[in-house]
Amino acid sequence: EAQVTQNPRYLITVTGKKLTVTCSQNMNHEYMSWYRQDPGLGLRQIYYSMNVEVTDKGDVPEGYKVSRKEKRNFPLILESPSPNQTSLYFCASSLSSDNSYEQYFGPGTRLTVT
Amino acid sequence: GQQVMQIPQYQHVQEGEDFTTYCNSSTTLSNIQWYKQRPGGHPVFLIQLVKSGEVKKQKRLTFQFGEAKKNSSLHITATQTTDVGTYFCAGKTSYDKVIFGPGTSLSVIP
């Protein structure tokens, strides 16, 4: 089954404790992206990747890192999480990097930073 | 910066009533996509519009892309409880970025 998976689905952590949220897709998609969703603000892009070893900042990249060593995986790293990073995070992938194709979203990761 | 706005933010309708959400961009868009997110779920792609003035239908849903390619609308005829969720538009800008609107949350009262 074609899908985007994220782990963990729920995470409660403390300020400053490094964490990684994994994202994997099995559709051989070139484009992958991370979004955060906050009430009233919709989906805001954190980072995106057009292909392996190619990543770029989205609209709200501060406090986040990503890597794209393999085509299928696109982990999101929070080196020193802070409470303002409490949010619902979605990973998404798309066939091509030209943004003319639909994005497939993962199930989401709800992160709470205390 | 470039922005995509949606109105209304919330809409409560009686089952059977029609519903419309509007999406407006500060700049011309290359294309616009619509997504639906059920409560507790993730966004799911509905449709993409590319041409100026384009209109597409999916059963009770009608999507429209404005002539100036700066606005779009989604109209649902005779809403059902299965239509509940948040509807997002996402516009592709001339810089190849995709910007999501804040969404319209639809509640349907049986």
JSON list of N, CA and C in Angstrom, two decimals, chain A residues 24-99:
[
{"chain": "A", "resi": 24, "resn": "SER", "atom": "N", "xyz": [8.90, 8.29, 6.35]},
{"chain": "A", "resi": 24, "resn": "SER", "atom": "CA", "xyz": [9.30, 7.40, 5.28]},
{"chain": "A", "resi": 24, "resn": "SER", "atom": "C", "xyz": [8.16, 7.25, 4.29]},
{"chain": "A", "resi": 25, "resn": "GLN", "atom": "N", "xyz": [8.50, 7.22, 3.00]},
{"chain": "A", "resi": 25, "resn": "GLN", "atom": "CA", "xyz": [7.48, 7.00, 1.95]},
{"chain": "A", "resi": 25, "resn": "GLN", "atom": "C", "xyz": [7.94, 5.87, 1.04]},
{"chain": "A", "resi": 26, "resn": "ASN", "atom": "N", "xyz": [6.97, 5.10, 0.55]},
{"chain": "A", "resi": 26, "resn": "ASN", "atom": "CA", "xyz": [7.28, 3.93, -0.26]},
{"chain": "A", "resi": 26, "resn": "ASN", "atom": "C", "xyz": [6.84, 4.11, -1.72]},
{"chain": "A", "resi": 27, "resn": "MET", "atom": "N", "xyz": [6.71, 5.36, -2.15]},
{"chain": "A", "resi": 27, "resn": "MET", "atom": "CA", "xyz": [6.20, 5.64, -3.50]},
{"chain": "A", "resi": 27, "resn": "MET", "atom": "C", "xyz": [7.28, 6.15, -4.45]},
{"chain": "A", "resi": 28, "resn": "ASN", "atom": "N", "xyz": [8.53, 6.12, -4.01]},
{"chain": "A", "resi": 28, "resn": "ASN", "atom": "CA", "xyz": [9.65, 6.60, -4.82]},
{"chain": "A", "resi": 28, "resn": "ASN", "atom": "C", "xyz": [9.49, 8.08, -5.21]},
{"chain": "A", "resi": 29, "resn": "HIS", "atom": "N", "xyz": [8.89, 8.85, -4.30]},
{"chain": "A", "resi": 29, "resn": "HIS", "atom": "CA", "xyz": [8.67, 10.27, -4.57]},
{"chain": "A", "resi": 29, "resn": "HIS", "atom": "C", "xyz": [9.95, 11.06, -4.44]},
{"chain": "A", "resi": 30, "resn": "GLU", "atom": "N", "xyz": [10.09, 12.07, -5.29]},
{"chain": "A", "resi": 30, "resn": "GLU", "atom": "CA", "xyz": [11.27, 12.93, -5.22]},
{"chain": "A", "resi": 30, "resn": "GLU", "atom": "C", "xyz": [11.14, 13.98, -4.12]},
{"chain": "A", "resi": 31, "resn": "TYR", "atom": "N", "xyz": [9.95, 14.56, -4.01]},
{"chain": "A", "resi": 31, "resn": "TYR", "atom": "CA", "xyz": [9.75, 15.73, -3.15]},
{"chain": "A", "resi": 31, "resn": "TYR", "atom": "C", "xyz": [9.19, 15.29, -1.81]},
{"chain": "A", "resi": 32, "resn": "MET", "atom": "N", "xyz": [9.81, 15.79, -0.74]},
{"chain": "A", "resi": 32, "resn": "MET", "atom": "CA", "xyz": [9.30, 15.53, 0.61]},
{"chain": "A", "resi": 32, "resn": "MET", "atom": "C", "xyz": [9.34, 16.82, 1.39]},
{"chain": "A", "resi": 33, "resn": "SER", "atom": "N", "xyz": [8.45, 16.93, 2.37]},
{"chain": "A", "resi": 33, "resn": "SER", "atom": "CA", "xyz": [8.29, 18.20, 3.06]},
{"chain": "A", "resi": 33, "resn": "SER", "atom": "C", "xyz": [7.80, 17.96, 4.48]},
{"chain": "A", "resi": 34, "resn": "TRP", "atom": "N", "xyz": [8.12, 18.87, 5.37]},
{"chain": "A", "resi": 34, "resn": "TRP", "atom": "CA", "xyz": [7.61, 18.86, 6.73]},
{"chain": "A", "resi": 34, "resn": "TRP", "atom": "C", "xyz": [6.79, 20.12, 6.96]},
{"chain": "A", "resi": 35, "resn": "TYR", "atom": "N", "xyz": [5.62, 19.92, 7.61]},
{"chain": "A", "resi": 35, "resn": "TYR", "atom": "CA", "xyz": [4.74, 21.02, 7.97]},
{"chain": "A", "resi": 35, "resn": "TYR", "atom": "C", "xyz": [4.43, 20.94, 9.46]},
{"chain": "A", "resi": 36, "resn": "ARG", "atom": "N", "xyz": [4.13, 22.10, 10.03]},
{"chain": "A", "resi": 36, "resn": "ARG", "atom": "CA", "xyz": [3.54, 22.12, 11.35]},
{"chain": "A", "resi": 36, "resn": "ARG", "atom": "C", "xyz": [2.16, 22.76, 11.24]},
{"chain": "A", "resi": 37, "resn": "GLN", "atom": "N", "xyz": [1.24, 22.24, 12.02]},
{"chain": "A", "resi": 37, "resn": "GLN", "atom": "CA", "xyz": [-0.14, 22.73, 11.98]},
{"chain": "A", "resi": 37, "resn": "GLN", "atom": "C", "xyz": [-0.52, 23.26, 13.35]},
{"chain": "A", "resi": 38, "resn": "ASP", "atom": "N", "xyz": [-0.88, 24.52, 13.38]},
{"chain": "A", "resi": 38, "resn": "ASP", "atom": "CA", "xyz": [-1.30, 25.17, 14.63]},
{"chain": "A", "resi": 38, "resn": "ASP", "atom": "C", "xyz": [-2.67, 25.79, 14.41]},
{"chain": "A", "resi": 39, "resn": "PRO", "atom": "N", "xyz": [-3.51, 25.83, 15.45]},
{"chain": "A", "resi": 39, "resn": "PRO", "atom": "CA", "xyz": [-4.87, 26.37, 15.29]},
{"chain": "A", "resi": 39, "resn": "PRO", "atom": "C", "xyz": [-4.87, 27.77, 14.70]},
{"chain": "A", "resi": 40, "resn": "GLY", "atom": "N", "xyz": [-5.69, 27.95, 13.67]},
{"chain": "A", "resi": 40, "resn": "GLY", "atom": "CA", "xyz": [-5.84, 29.26, 13.06]},
{"chain": "A", "resi": 40, "resn": "GLY", "atom": "C", "xyz": [-4.74, 29.63, 12.08]},
{"chain": "A", "resi": 41, "resn": "LEU", "atom": "N", "xyz": [-3.69, 28.83, 12.04]},
{"chain": "A", "resi": 41, "resn": "LEU", "atom": "CA", "xyz": [-2.55, 29.17, 11.16]},
{"chain": "A", "resi": 41, "resn": "LEU", "atom": "C", "xyz": [-2.41, 28.20, 10.00]},
{"chain": "A", "resi": 42, "resn": "GLY", "atom": "N", "xyz": [-3.17, 27.16, 9.99]},
{"chain": "A", "resi": 42, "resn": "GLY", "atom": "CA", "xyz": [-3.09, 26.21, 8.89]},
{"chain": "A", "resi": 42, "resn": "GLY", "atom": "C", "xyz": [-1.79, 25.43, 8.89]},
{"chain": "A", "resi": 43, "resn": "LEU", "atom": "N", "xyz": [-1.35, 25.05, 7.71]},
{"chain": "A", "resi": 43, "resn": "LEU", "atom": "CA", "xyz": [-0.13, 24.27, 7.55]},
{"chain": "A", "resi": 43, "resn": "LEU", "atom": "C", "xyz": [1.01, 25.20, 7.13]},
{"chain": "A", "resi": 44, "resn": "ARG", "atom": "N", "xyz": [2.05, 25.22, 7.91]},
{"chain": "A", "resi": 44, "resn": "ARG", "atom": "CA", "xyz": [3.21, 26.04, 7.58]},
{"chain": "A", "resi": 44, "resn": "ARG", "atom": "C", "xyz": [4.39, 25.13, 7.31]},
{"chain": "A", "resi": 45, "resn": "GLN", "atom": "N", "xyz": [5.07, 25.41, 6.21]},
{"chain": "A", "resi": 45, "resn": "GLN", "atom": "CA", "xyz": [6.16, 24.54, 5.78]},
{"chain": "A", "resi": 45, "resn": "GLN", "atom": "C", "xyz": [7.42, 24.83, 6.58]},
{"chain": "A", "resi": 46, "resn": "ILE", "atom": "N", "xyz": [8.06, 23.76, 7.06]},
{"chain": "A", "resi": 46, "resn": "ILE", "atom": "CA", "xyz": [9.28, 23.91, 7.87]},
{"chain": "A", "resi": 46, "resn": "ILE", "atom": "C", "xyz": [10.52, 23.77, 6.98]},
{"chain": "A", "resi": 47, "resn": "TYR", "atom": "N", "xyz": [10.62, 22.62, 6.34]},
{"chain": "A", "resi": 47, "resn": "TYR", "atom": "CA", "xyz": [11.70, 22.33, 5.41]},
{"chain": "A", "resi": 47, "resn": "TYR", "atom": "C", "xyz": [11.13, 21.48, 4.29]},
{"chain": "A", "resi": 48, "resn": "TYR", "atom": "N", "xyz": [11.82, 21.50, 3.16]},
{"chain": "A", "resi": 48, "resn": "TYR", "atom": "CA", "xyz": [11.45, 20.60, 2.09]},
{"chain": "A", "resi": 48, "resn": "TYR", "atom": "C", "xyz": [12.70, 20.08, 1.40]},
{"chain": "A", "resi": 49, "resn": "SER", "atom": "N", "xyz": [12.50, 19.01, 0.63]},
{"chain": "A", "resi": 49, "resn": "SER", "atom": "CA", "xyz": [13.62, 18.40, -0.08]},
{"chain": "A", "resi": 49, "resn": "SER", "atom": "C", "xyz": [13.16, 18.02, -1.48]},
{"chain": "A", "resi": 50, "resn": "MET", "atom": "N", "xyz": [13.89, 18.47, -2.47]},
{"chain": "A", "resi": 50, "resn": "MET", "atom": "CA", "xyz": [13.53, 18.17, -3.86]},
{"chain": "A", "resi": 50, "resn": "MET", "atom": "C", "xyz": [14.12, 16.84, -4.33]},
{"chain": "A", "resi": 51, "resn": "ASN", "atom": "N", "xyz": [15.11, 16.35, -3.64]},
{"chain": "A", "resi": 51, "resn": "ASN", "atom": "CA", "xyz": [15.69, 15.05, -3.97]},
{"chain": "A", "resi": 51, "resn": "ASN", "atom": "C", "xyz": [16.76, 14.72, -2.94]},
{"chain": "A", "resi": 52, "resn": "VAL", "atom": "N", "xyz": [17.39, 13.58, -3.11]},
{"chain": "A", "resi": 52, "resn": "VAL", "atom": "CA", "xyz": [18.42, 13.15, -2.17]},
{"chain": "A", "resi": 52, "resn": "VAL", "atom": "C", "xyz": [19.51, 14.20, -2.06]},
{"chain": "A", "resi": 53, "resn": "GLU", "atom": "N", "xyz": [19.88, 14.50, -0.81]},
{"chain": "A", "resi": 53, "resn": "GLU", "atom": "CA", "xyz": [20.94, 15.47, -0.50]},
{"chain": "A", "resi": 53, "resn": "GLU", "atom": "C", "xyz": [20.60, 16.90, -0.89]},
{"chain": "A", "resi": 54, "resn": "VAL", "atom": "N", "xyz": [19.32, 17.17, -1.21]},
{"chain": "A", "resi": 54, "resn": "VAL", "atom": "CA", "xyz": [18.89, 18.53, -1.55]},
{"chain": "A", "resi": 54, "resn": "VAL", "atom": "C", "xyz": [17.78, 18.94, -0.60]},
{"chain": "A", "resi": 55, "resn": "THR", "atom": "N", "xyz": [18.10, 19.87, 0.31]},
{"chain": "A", "resi": 55, "resn": "THR", "atom": "CA", "xyz": [17.08, 20.35, 1.25]},
{"chain": "A", "resi": 55, "resn": "THR", "atom": "C", "xyz": [17.07, 21.87, 1.25]},
{"chain": "A", "resi": 56, "resn": "ASP", "atom": "N", "xyz": [15.93, 22.44, 1.64]},
{"chain": "A", "resi": 56, "resn": "ASP", "atom": "CA", "xyz": [15.83, 23.89, 1.67]},
{"chain": "A", "resi": 56, "resn": "ASP", "atom": "C", "xyz": [14.83, 24.32, 2.73]},
{"chain": "A", "resi": 57, "resn": "LYS", "atom": "N", "xyz": [15.01, 25.55, 3.21]},
{"chain": "A", "resi": 57, "resn": "LYS", "atom": "CA", "xyz": [14.14, 26.07, 4.25]},
{"chain": "A", "resi": 57, "resn": "LYS", "atom": "C", "xyz": [12.77, 26.42, 3.71]},
{"chain": "A", "resi": 58, "resn": "GLY", "atom": "N", "xyz": [11.76, 26.17, 4.55]},
{"chain": "A", "resi": 58, "resn": "GLY", "atom": "CA", "xyz": [10.42, 26.62, 4.25]},
{"chain": "A", "resi": 58, "resn": "GLY", "atom": "C", "xyz": [10.16, 27.95, 4.92]},
{"chain": "A", "resi": 59, "resn": "ASP", "atom": "N", "xyz": [8.95, 28.12, 5.42]},
{"chain": "A", "resi": 59, "resn": "ASP", "atom": "CA", "xyz": [8.59, 29.40, 6.03]},
{"chain": "A", "resi": 59, "resn": "ASP", "atom": "C", "xyz": [8.96, 29.52, 7.49]},
{"chain": "A", "resi": 60, "resn": "VAL", "atom": "N", "xyz": [9.05, 28.40, 8.20]},
{"chain": "A", "resi": 60, "resn": "VAL", "atom": "CA", "xyz": [9.33, 28.44, 9.64]},
{"chain": "A", "resi": 60, "resn": "VAL", "atom": "C", "xyz": [10.42, 27.44, 10.02]},
{"chain": "A", "resi": 61, "resn": "PRO", "atom": "N", "xyz": [11.66, 27.60, 9.52]},
{"chain": "A", "resi": 61, "resn": "PRO", "atom": "CA", "xyz": [12.71, 26.60, 9.74]},
{"chain": "A", "resi": 61, "resn": "PRO", "atom": "C", "xyz": [13.45, 26.69, 11.08]},
{"chain": "A", "resi": 62, "resn": "GLU", "atom": "N", "xyz": [13.27, 27.81, 11.79]},
{"chain": "A", "resi": 62, "resn": "GLU", "atom": "CA", "xyz": [14.08, 28.03, 13.00]},
{"chain": "A", "resi": 62, "resn": "GLU", "atom": "C", "xyz": [13.83, 26.96, 14.04]},
{"chain": "A", "resi": 63, "resn": "GLY", "atom": "N", "xyz": [14.92, 26.37, 14.54]},
{"chain": "A", "resi": 63, "resn": "GLY", "atom": "CA", "xyz": [14.83, 25.35, 15.58]},
{"chain": "A", "resi": 63, "resn": "GLY", "atom": "C", "xyz": [14.71, 23.94, 15.06]},
{"chain": "A", "resi": 64, "resn": "TYR", "atom": "N", "xyz": [14.75, 23.78, 13.74]},
{"chain": "A", "resi": 64, "resn": "TYR", "atom": "CA", "xyz": [14.60, 22.46, 13.13]},
{"chain": "A", "resi": 64, "resn": "TYR", "atom": "C", "xyz": [15.77, 22.16, 12.19]},
{"chain": "A", "resi": 65, "resn": "LYS", "atom": "N", "xyz": [16.05, 20.88, 12.04]},
{"chain": "A", "resi": 65, "resn": "LYS", "atom": "CA", "xyz": [17.01, 20.40, 11.03]},
{"chain": "A", "resi": 65, "resn": "LYS", "atom": "C", "xyz": [16.40, 19.22, 10.32]},
{"chain": "A", "resi": 66, "resn": "VAL", "atom": "N", "xyz": [16.85, 18.98, 9.09]},
{"chain": "A", "resi": 66, "resn": "VAL", "atom": "CA", "xyz": [16.41, 17.83, 8.33]},
{"chain": "A", "resi": 66, "resn": "VAL", "atom": "C", "xyz": [17.61, 17.23, 7.61]},
{"chain": "A", "resi": 67, "resn": "SER", "atom": "N", "xyz": [17.43, 16.03, 7.10]},
{"chain": "A", "resi": 67, "resn": "SER", "atom": "CA", "xyz": [18.43, 15.42, 6.23]},
{"chain": "A", "resi": 67, "resn": "SER", "atom": "C", "xyz": [17.69, 14.54, 5.22]},
{"chain": "A", "resi": 68, "resn": "ARG", "atom": "N", "xyz": [18.35, 14.34, 4.07]},
{"chain": "A", "resi": 68, "resn": "ARG", "atom": "CA", "xyz": [17.75, 13.46, 3.04]},
{"chain": "A", "resi": 68, "resn": "ARG", "atom": "C", "xyz": [18.88, 12.62, 2.45]},
{"chain": "A", "resi": 69, "resn": "LYS", "atom": "N", "xyz": [19.27, 11.62, 3.19]},
{"chain": "A", "resi": 69, "resn": "LYS", "atom": "CA", "xyz": [20.36, 10.73, 2.76]},
{"chain": "A", "resi": 69, "resn": "LYS", "atom": "C", "xyz": [19.86, 9.65, 1.81]},
{"chain": "A", "resi": 70, "resn": "GLU", "atom": "N", "xyz": [18.59, 9.28, 1.97]},
{"chain": "A", "resi": 70, "resn": "GLU", "atom": "CA", "xyz": [17.99, 8.30, 1.09]},
{"chain": "A", "resi": 70, "resn": "GLU", "atom": "C", "xyz": [16.70, 8.89, 0.56]},
{"chain": "A", "resi": 71, "resn": "LYS", "atom": "N", "xyz": [16.26, 8.41, -0.59]},
{"chain": "A", "resi": 71, "resn": "LYS", "atom": "CA", "xyz": [15.06, 8.98, -1.21]},
{"chain": "A", "resi": 71, "resn": "LYS", "atom": "C", "xyz": [13.83, 8.77, -0.35]},
{"chain": "A", "resi": 72, "resn": "ARG", "atom": "N", "xyz": [13.72, 7.64, 0.33]},
{"chain": "A", "resi": 72, "resn": "ARG", "atom": "CA", "xyz": [12.50, 7.32, 1.04]},
{"chain": "A", "resi": 72, "resn": "ARG", "atom": "C", "xyz": [12.37, 7.99, 2.40]},
{"chain": "A", "resi": 73, "resn": "ASN", "atom": "N", "xyz": [13.48, 8.42, 3.00]},
{"chain": "A", "resi": 73, "resn": "ASN", "atom": "CA", "xyz": [13.44, 8.92, 4.37]},
{"chain": "A", "resi": 73, "resn": "ASN", "atom": "C", "xyz": [13.75, 10.41, 4.48]},
{"chain": "A", "resi": 74, "resn": "PHE", "atom": "N", "xyz": [13.04, 11.08, 5.39]},
{"chain": "A", "resi": 74, "resn": "PHE", "atom": "CA", "xyz": [13.22, 12.51, 5.56]},
{"chain": "A", "resi": 74, "resn": "PHE", "atom": "C", "xyz": [12.97, 12.85, 7.03]},
{"chain": "A", "resi": 75, "resn": "PRO", "atom": "N", "xyz": [13.91, 12.58, 7.91]},
{"chain": "A", "resi": 75, "resn": "PRO", "atom": "CA", "xyz": [13.71, 12.82, 9.35]},
{"chain": "A", "resi": 75, "resn": "PRO", "atom": "C", "xyz": [13.74, 14.30, 9.71]},
{"chain": "A", "resi": 76, "resn": "LEU", "atom": "N", "xyz": [12.95, 14.64, 10.71]},
{"chain": "A", "resi": 76, "resn": "LEU", "atom": "CA", "xyz": [12.92, 16.00, 11.26]},
{"chain": "A", "resi": 76, "resn": "LEU", "atom": "C", "xyz": [13.59, 15.97, 12.63]},
{"chain": "A", "resi": 77, "resn": "ILE", "atom": "N", "xyz": [14.56, 16.83, 12.83]},
{"chain": "A", "resi": 77, "resn": "ILE", "atom": "CA", "xyz": [15.35, 16.84, 14.06]},
{"chain": "A", "resi": 77, "resn": "ILE", "atom": "C", "xyz": [15.13, 18.14, 14.81]},
{"chain": "A", "resi": 78, "resn": "LEU", "atom": "N", "xyz": [14.84, 18.01, 16.09]},
{"chain": "A", "resi": 78, "resn": "LEU", "atom": "CA", "xyz": [14.76, 19.17, 16.96]},
{"chain": "A", "resi": 78, "resn": "LEU", "atom": "C", "xyz": [15.92, 19.05, 17.95]},
{"chain": "A", "resi": 79, "resn": "GLU", "atom": "N", "xyz": [16.95, 19.84, 17.74]},
{"chain": "A", "resi": 79, "resn": "GLU", "atom": "CA", "xyz": [18.17, 19.72, 18.55]},
{"chain": "A", "resi": 79, "resn": "GLU", "atom": "C", "xyz": [17.93, 20.11, 20.00]},
{"chain": "A", "resi": 80, "resn": "SER", "atom": "N", "xyz": [17.15, 21.17, 20.20]},
{"chain": "A", "resi": 80, "resn": "SER", "atom": "CA", "xyz": [16.88, 21.65, 21.55]},
{"chain": "A", "resi": 80, "resn": "SER", "atom": "C", "xyz": [15.44, 22.16, 21.59]},
{"chain": "A", "resi": 81, "resn": "PRO", "atom": "N", "xyz": [14.49, 21.23, 21.72]},
{"chain": "A", "resi": 81, "resn": "PRO", "atom": "CA", "xyz": [13.08, 21.62, 21.64]},
{"chain": "A", "resi": 81, "resn": "PRO", "atom": "C", "xyz": [12.68, 22.66, 22.69]},
{"chain": "A", "resi": 82, "resn": "SER", "atom": "N", "xyz": [11.78, 23.53, 22.29]},
{"chain": "A", "resi": 82, "resn": "SER", "atom": "CA", "xyz": [11.23, 24.52, 23.23]},
{"chain": "A", "resi": 82, "resn": "SER", "atom": "C", "xyz": [9.71, 24.44, 23.20]},
{"chain": "A", "resi": 83, "resn": "PRO", "atom": "N", "xyz": [9.04, 24.96, 24.23]},
{"chain": "A", "resi": 83, "resn": "PRO", "atom": "CA", "xyz": [7.58, 24.86, 24.28]},
{"chain": "A", "resi": 83, "resn": "PRO", "atom": "C", "xyz": [6.87, 25.43, 23.06]},
{"chain": "A", "resi": 84, "resn": "ASN", "atom": "N", "xyz": [7.44, 26.42, 22.38]},
{"chain": "A", "resi": 84, "resn": "ASN", "atom": "CA", "xyz": [6.76, 26.98, 21.20]},
{"chain": "A", "resi": 84, "resn": "ASN", "atom": "C", "xyz": [6.83, 26.04, 19.99]},
{"chain": "A", "resi": 85, "resn": "GLN", "atom": "N", "xyz": [7.49, 24.92, 20.16]},
{"chain": "A", "resi": 85, "resn": "GLN", "atom": "CA", "xyz": [7.49, 23.90, 19.11]},
{"chain": "A", "resi": 85, "resn": "GLN", "atom": "C", "xyz": [6.44, 22.82, 19.36]},
{"chain": "A", "resi": 86, "resn": "THR", "atom": "N", "xyz": [5.67, 23.00, 20.40]},
{"chain": "A", "resi": 86, "resn": "THR", "atom": "CA", "xyz": [4.51, 22.13, 20.63]},
{"chain": "A", "resi": 86, "resn": "THR", "atom": "C", "xyz": [3.53, 22.34, 19.47]},
{"chain": "A", "resi": 87, "resn": "SER", "atom": "N", "xyz": [3.24, 21.25, 18.76]},
{"chain": "A", "resi": 87, "resn": "SER", "atom": "CA", "xyz": [2.44, 21.39, 17.55]},
{"chain": "A", "resi": 87, "resn": "SER", "atom": "C", "xyz": [2.11, 20.01, 17.00]},
{"chain": "A", "resi": 88, "resn": "LEU", "atom": "N", "xyz": [1.33, 20.01, 15.92]},
{"chain": "A", "resi": 88, "resn": "LEU", "atom": "CA", "xyz": [1.04, 18.80, 15.16]},
{"chain": "A", "resi": 88, "resn": "LEU", "atom": "C", "xyz": [1.88, 18.86, 13.89]},
{"chain": "A", "resi": 89, "resn": "TYR", "atom": "N", "xyz": [2.70, 17.85, 13.68]},
{"chain": "A", "resi": 89, "resn": "TYR", "atom": "CA", "xyz": [3.64, 17.85, 12.56]},
{"chain": "A", "resi": 89, "resn": "TYR", "atom": "C", "xyz": [3.21, 16.82, 11.51]},
{"chain": "A", "resi": 90, "resn": "PHE", "atom": "N", "xyz": [3.28, 17.25, 10.26]},
{"chain": "A", "resi": 90, "resn": "PHE", "atom": "CA", "xyz": [2.97, 16.36, 9.14]},
{"chain": "A", "resi": 90, "resn": "PHE", "atom": "C", "xyz": [4.13, 16.31, 8.18]},
{"chain": "A", "resi": 91, "resn": "CYS", "atom": "N", "xyz": [4.44, 15.10, 7.77]},
{"chain": "A", "resi": 91, "resn": "CYS", "atom": "CA", "xyz": [5.38, 14.88, 6.67]},
{"chain": "A", "resi": 91, "resn": "CYS", "atom": "C", "xyz": [4.55, 14.64, 5.42]},
{"chain": "A", "resi": 92, "resn": "ALA", "atom": "N", "xyz": [5.04, 15.08, 4.28]},
{"chain": "A", "resi": 92, "resn": "ALA", "atom": "CA", "xyz": [4.31, 14.88, 3.03]},
{"chain": "A", "resi": 92, "resn": "ALA", "atom": "C", "xyz": [5.29, 14.57, 1.92]},
{"chain": "A", "resi": 93, "resn": "SER", "atom": "N", "xyz": [4.82, 13.88, 0.90]},
{"chain": "A", "resi": 93, "resn": "SER", "atom": "CA", "xyz": [5.67, 13.61, -0.25]},
{"chain": "A", "resi": 93, "resn": "SER", "atom": "C", "xyz": [4.87, 13.80, -1.53]},
{"chain": "A", "resi": 94, "resn": "SER", "atom": "N", "xyz": [5.61, 14.06, -2.59]},
{"chain": "A", "resi": 94, "resn": "SER", "atom": "CA", "xyz": [4.99, 14.31, -3.89]},
{"chain": "A", "resi": 94, "resn": "SER", "atom": "C", "xyz": [5.87, 13.71, -4.97]},
{"chain": "A", "resi": 95, "resn": "LEU", "atom": "N", "xyz": [5.25, 13.28, -6.06]},
{"chain": "A", "resi": 95, "resn": "LEU", "atom": "CA", "xyz": [5.98, 12.58, -7.11]},
{"chain": "A", "resi": 95, "resn": "LEU", "atom": "C", "xyz": [7.17, 13.38, -7.62]},
{"chain": "A", "resi": 96, "resn": "SER", "atom": "N", "xyz": [6.92, 14.66, -7.88]},
{"chain": "A", "resi": 96, "resn": "SER", "atom": "CA", "xyz": [7.95, 15.46, -8.53]},
{"chain": "A", "resi": 96, "resn": "SER", "atom": "C", "xyz": [8.23, 16.71, -7.74]},
{"chain": "A", "resi": 97, "resn": "SER", "atom": "N", "xyz": [9.37, 17.30, -8.01]},
{"chain": "A", "resi": 97, "resn": "SER", "atom": "CA", "xyz": [9.76, 18.50, -7.29]},
{"chain": "A", "resi": 97, "resn": "SER", "atom": "C", "xyz": [9.18, 19.76, -7.90]},
{"chain": "A", "resi": 98, "resn": "ASP", "atom": "N", "xyz": [8.40, 19.64, -8.97]},
{"chain": "A", "resi": 98, "resn": "ASP", "atom": "CA", "xyz": [7.92, 20.87, -9.61]},
{"chain": "A", "resi": 98, "resn": "ASP", "atom": "C", "xyz": [6.60, 21.35, -9.03]},
{"chain": "A", "resi": 99, "resn": "ASN", "atom": "N", "xyz": [6.18, 20.73, -7.91]},
{"chain": "A", "resi": 99, "resn": "ASN", "atom": "CA", "xyz": [4.98, 21.19, -7.19]},
{"chain": "A", "resi": 99, "resn": "ASN", "atom": "C", "xyz": [3.71, 21.15, -8.04]}
]
